[in-house]
Coordinates of C-alpha atoms in Angstrom, one line a residue:
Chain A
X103 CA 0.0 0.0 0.0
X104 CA 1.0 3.6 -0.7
X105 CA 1.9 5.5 2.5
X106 CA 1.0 9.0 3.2
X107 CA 2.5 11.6 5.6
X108 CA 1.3 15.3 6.6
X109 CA 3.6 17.7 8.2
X110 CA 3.1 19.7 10.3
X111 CA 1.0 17.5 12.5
X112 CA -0.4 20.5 14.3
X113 CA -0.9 24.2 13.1
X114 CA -0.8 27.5 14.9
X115 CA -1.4 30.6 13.1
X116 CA -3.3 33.8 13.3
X117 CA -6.6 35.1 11.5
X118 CA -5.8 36.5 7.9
X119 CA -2.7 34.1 7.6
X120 CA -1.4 32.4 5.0
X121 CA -1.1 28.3 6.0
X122 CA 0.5 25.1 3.7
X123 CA -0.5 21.7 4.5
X124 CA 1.8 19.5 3.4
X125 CA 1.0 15.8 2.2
X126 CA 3.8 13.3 0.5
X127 CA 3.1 10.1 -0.7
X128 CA 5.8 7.0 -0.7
X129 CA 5.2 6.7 -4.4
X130 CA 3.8 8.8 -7.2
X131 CA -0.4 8.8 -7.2
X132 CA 0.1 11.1 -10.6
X133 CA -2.2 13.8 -9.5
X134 CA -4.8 11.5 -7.4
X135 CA -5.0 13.4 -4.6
X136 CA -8.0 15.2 -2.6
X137 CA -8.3 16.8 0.6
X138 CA -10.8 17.0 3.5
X139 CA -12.0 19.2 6.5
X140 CA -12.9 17.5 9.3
X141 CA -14.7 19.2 12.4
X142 CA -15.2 17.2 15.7
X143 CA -18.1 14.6 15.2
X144 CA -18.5 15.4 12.0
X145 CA -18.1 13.7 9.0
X146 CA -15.2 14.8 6.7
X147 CA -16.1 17.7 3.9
X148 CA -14.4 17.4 0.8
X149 CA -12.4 20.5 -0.1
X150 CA -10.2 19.8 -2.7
X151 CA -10.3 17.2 -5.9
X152 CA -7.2 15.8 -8.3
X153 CA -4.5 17.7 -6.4
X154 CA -6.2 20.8 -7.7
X155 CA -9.8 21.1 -8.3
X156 CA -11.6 23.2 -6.4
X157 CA -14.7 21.0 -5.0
X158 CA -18.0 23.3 -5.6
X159 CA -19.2 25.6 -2.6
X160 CA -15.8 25.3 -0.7
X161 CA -14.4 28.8 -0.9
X162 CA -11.9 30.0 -2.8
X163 CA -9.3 30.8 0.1
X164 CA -8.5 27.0 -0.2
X165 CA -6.2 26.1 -3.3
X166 CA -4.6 22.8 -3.7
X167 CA -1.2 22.0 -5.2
X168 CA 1.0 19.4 -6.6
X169 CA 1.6 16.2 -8.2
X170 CA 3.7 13.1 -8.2
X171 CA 4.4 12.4 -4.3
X172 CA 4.3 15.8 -2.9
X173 CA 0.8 17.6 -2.4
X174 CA -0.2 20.9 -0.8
X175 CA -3.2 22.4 0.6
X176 CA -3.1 26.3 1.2
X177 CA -5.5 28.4 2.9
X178 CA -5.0 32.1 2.0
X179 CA -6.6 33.9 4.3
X180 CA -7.5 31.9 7.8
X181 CA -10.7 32.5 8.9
X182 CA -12.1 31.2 12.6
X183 CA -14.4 28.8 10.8
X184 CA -11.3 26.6 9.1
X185 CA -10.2 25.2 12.6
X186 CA -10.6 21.5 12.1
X187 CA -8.1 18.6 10.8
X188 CA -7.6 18.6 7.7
X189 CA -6.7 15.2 6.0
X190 CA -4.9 14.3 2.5
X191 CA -6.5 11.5 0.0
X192 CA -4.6 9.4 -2.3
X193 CA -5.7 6.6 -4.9
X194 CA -3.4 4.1 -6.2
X195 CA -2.6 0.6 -6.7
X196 CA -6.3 0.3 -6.2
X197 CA -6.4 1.3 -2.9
X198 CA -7.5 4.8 -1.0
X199 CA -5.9 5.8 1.6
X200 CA -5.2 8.9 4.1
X201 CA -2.8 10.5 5.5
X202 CA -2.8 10.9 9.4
X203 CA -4.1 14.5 9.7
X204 CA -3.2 18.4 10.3
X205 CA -5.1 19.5 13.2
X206 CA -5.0 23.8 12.2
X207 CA -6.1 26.1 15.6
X208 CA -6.2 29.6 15.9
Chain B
X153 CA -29.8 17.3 -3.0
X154 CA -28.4 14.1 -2.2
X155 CA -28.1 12.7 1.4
X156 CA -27.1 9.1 2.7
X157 CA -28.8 8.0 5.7
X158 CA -26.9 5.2 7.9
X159 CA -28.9 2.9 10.4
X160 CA -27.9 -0.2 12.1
X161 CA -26.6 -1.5 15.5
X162 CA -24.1 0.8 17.6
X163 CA -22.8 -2.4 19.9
X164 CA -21.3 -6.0 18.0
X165 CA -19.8 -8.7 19.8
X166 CA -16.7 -10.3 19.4
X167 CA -16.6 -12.7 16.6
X168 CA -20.2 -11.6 15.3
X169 CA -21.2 -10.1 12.1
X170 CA -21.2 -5.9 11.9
X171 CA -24.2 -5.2 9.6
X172 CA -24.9 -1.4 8.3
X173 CA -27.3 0.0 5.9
X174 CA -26.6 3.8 3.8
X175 CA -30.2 4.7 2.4
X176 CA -29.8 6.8 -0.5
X177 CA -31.8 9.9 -1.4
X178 CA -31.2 12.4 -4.6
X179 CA -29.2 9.8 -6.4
X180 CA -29.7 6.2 -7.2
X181 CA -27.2 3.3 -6.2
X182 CA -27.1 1.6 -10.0
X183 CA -26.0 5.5 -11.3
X184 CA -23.3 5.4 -13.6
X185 CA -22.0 8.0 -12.2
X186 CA -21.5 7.1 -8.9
X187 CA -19.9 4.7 -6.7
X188 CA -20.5 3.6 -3.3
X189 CA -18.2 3.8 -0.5
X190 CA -17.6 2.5 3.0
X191 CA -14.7 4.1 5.2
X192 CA -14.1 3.8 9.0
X193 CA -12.4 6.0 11.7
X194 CA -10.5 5.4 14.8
X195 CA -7.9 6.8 16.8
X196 CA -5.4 3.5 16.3
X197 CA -6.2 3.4 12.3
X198 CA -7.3 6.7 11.2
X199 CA -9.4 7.2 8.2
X200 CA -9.7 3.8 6.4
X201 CA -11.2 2.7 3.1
X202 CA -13.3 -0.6 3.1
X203 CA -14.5 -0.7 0.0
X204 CA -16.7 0.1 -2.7
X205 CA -19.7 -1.3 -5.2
X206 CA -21.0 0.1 -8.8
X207 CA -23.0 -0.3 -11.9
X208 CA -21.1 -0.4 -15.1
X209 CA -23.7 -2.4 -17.0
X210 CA -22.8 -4.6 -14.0
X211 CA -22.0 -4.8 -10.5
X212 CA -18.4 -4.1 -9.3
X213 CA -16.8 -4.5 -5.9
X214 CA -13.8 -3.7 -4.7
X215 CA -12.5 -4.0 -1.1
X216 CA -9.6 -3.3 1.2
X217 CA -6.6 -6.2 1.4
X218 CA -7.1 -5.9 5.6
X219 CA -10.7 -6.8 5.5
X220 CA -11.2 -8.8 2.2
X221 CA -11.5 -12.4 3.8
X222 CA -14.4 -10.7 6.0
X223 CA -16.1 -7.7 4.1
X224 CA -19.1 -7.7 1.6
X225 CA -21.0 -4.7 0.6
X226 CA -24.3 -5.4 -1.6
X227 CA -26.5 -2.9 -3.4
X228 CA -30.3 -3.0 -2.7
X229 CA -31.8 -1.4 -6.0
X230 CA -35.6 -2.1 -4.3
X231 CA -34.7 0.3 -1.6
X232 CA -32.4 2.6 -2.9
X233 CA -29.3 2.0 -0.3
X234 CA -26.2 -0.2 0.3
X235 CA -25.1 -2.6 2.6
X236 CA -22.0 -3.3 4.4
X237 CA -21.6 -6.3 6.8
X238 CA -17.9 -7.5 8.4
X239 CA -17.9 -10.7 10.0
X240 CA -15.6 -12.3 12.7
X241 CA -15.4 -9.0 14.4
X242 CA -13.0 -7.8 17.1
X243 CA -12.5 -4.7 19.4
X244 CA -9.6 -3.9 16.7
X245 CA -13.4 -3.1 14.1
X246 CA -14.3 -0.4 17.0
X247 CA -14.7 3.1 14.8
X248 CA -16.9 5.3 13.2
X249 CA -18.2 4.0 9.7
X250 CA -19.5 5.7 7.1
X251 CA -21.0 5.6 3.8
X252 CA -19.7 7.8 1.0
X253 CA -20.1 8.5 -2.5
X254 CA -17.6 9.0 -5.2
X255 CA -19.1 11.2 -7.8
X256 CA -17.9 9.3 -10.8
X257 CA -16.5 11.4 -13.9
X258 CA -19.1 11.7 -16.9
X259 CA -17.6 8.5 -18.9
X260 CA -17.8 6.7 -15.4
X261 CA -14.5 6.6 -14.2
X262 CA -14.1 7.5 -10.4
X263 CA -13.3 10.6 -9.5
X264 CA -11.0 9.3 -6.6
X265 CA -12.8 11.5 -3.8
X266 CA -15.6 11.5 -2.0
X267 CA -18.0 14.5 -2.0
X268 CA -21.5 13.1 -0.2
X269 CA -21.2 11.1 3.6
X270 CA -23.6 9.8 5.9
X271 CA -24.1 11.0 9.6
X272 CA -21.5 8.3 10.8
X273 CA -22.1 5.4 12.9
X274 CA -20.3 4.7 16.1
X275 CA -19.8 0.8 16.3
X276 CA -18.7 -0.7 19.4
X277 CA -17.1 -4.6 19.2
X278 CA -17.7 -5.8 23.1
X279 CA -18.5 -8.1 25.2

């Protein structure tokens, strides 16, 4: 199975700020990857569609990045209602999988 | 606007069968351009893929190599929903499942992500 790692684990930054997630996968996915925000007992929202696409109704302060085995998700502007964990998606070799999470606070 | 409804039971014991249904409204389970989704959540495991069924003038399924000797998921076209049962259960099953749909590409291909999930169920393997 293709293995995924997020750095950082946690996030600490202030309203208006610029924040990268950063996803890499142990071998390429081409551009198979999508992102999620998760809230606490919720289910996760998808943001973010092959590496890039933004996923209708998410705004447009979230841009995704990337290709091969390393993957970004941005957030231009933070806002009070982004803190959550946000979670990287990759398909290949038939299999989805995630990576462990960014938990992003304020 | 399309919405997935889970039901089933919140407490399995060990070595029984895990049985959960998604009802599906504003979409139909033979689309051809969808496919249906089960992933679970814990603390030990994090967000895990299960597996997955679809119409493409038949019925696929595909399923995760940790759960493939225990896992079927079945389509119920009379009622609109999917099924997911995992048999032989053990505390190590205890998570969060949900349904989720991958809103497949216009020729049918998957899109790789999933846009639509049900409320989540909390499923407890004990004794």
């Amino acid at each position: 199975d293709i293995q995924m790692t997020q750095s950082p684990s946690t996030l600490s930054a202030s309203v208006g700020d610029r924040v990268t997630i950063t996803c890499r996968a142990s071998q390429s996915v081409d551009d198979w990857m999508a992102w999620y925000q998760q809230k606490p007992g919720k289910a996760p929202k998808l943001l973010i569609y092959k590496a890039s696409t933004l996923q209708s109704g998410v705004p447009s302060r979230f841009s995704g990045g990337g290709s091969g085995t390393e993957f970004t998700l941005a957030i231009s502007s933070l806002q009070p209602d982004d803190v959550a964990t946000y979670y990287c998606q990759q398909f290949g070799g038939n299999s989805w999988t995630f990576g462990p999470g960014t938990k992003v606070e304020i | 606007q399309v919405q997935l409804q889970q039901s089933g039971p919140g407490l399995v014991r060990p070595s029984q069968t895990l049985s959960l249904t998604c009802a599906i409204s504003g979409d139909s389970v033979s689309s051809d351009v969808a496919i249906w989704t089960w992933i679970r959540q814990s603390p030990s495991r994090g967000l895990e893929w299960l597996g997955r069924t679809h119409y493409r003038s038949k019925w696929y399924n595909d399923y995760a190599e940790s759960v493939r000797s225990r896992i079927t998921i079945s389509p119920d076209t009379s009622k609109n929903q999917f099924s997911l049962q995992l048999n032989s259960v053990t505390p190590e099953d205890t998570a969060v499942y949900y349904c989720a749909r991958d809103p497949a590409f216009s020729g049918g291909w998957s899109r790789n992500a999933f846009d639509i999930w049900g409320q989540g169920t909390v499923v407890t393997v004990s004794s």
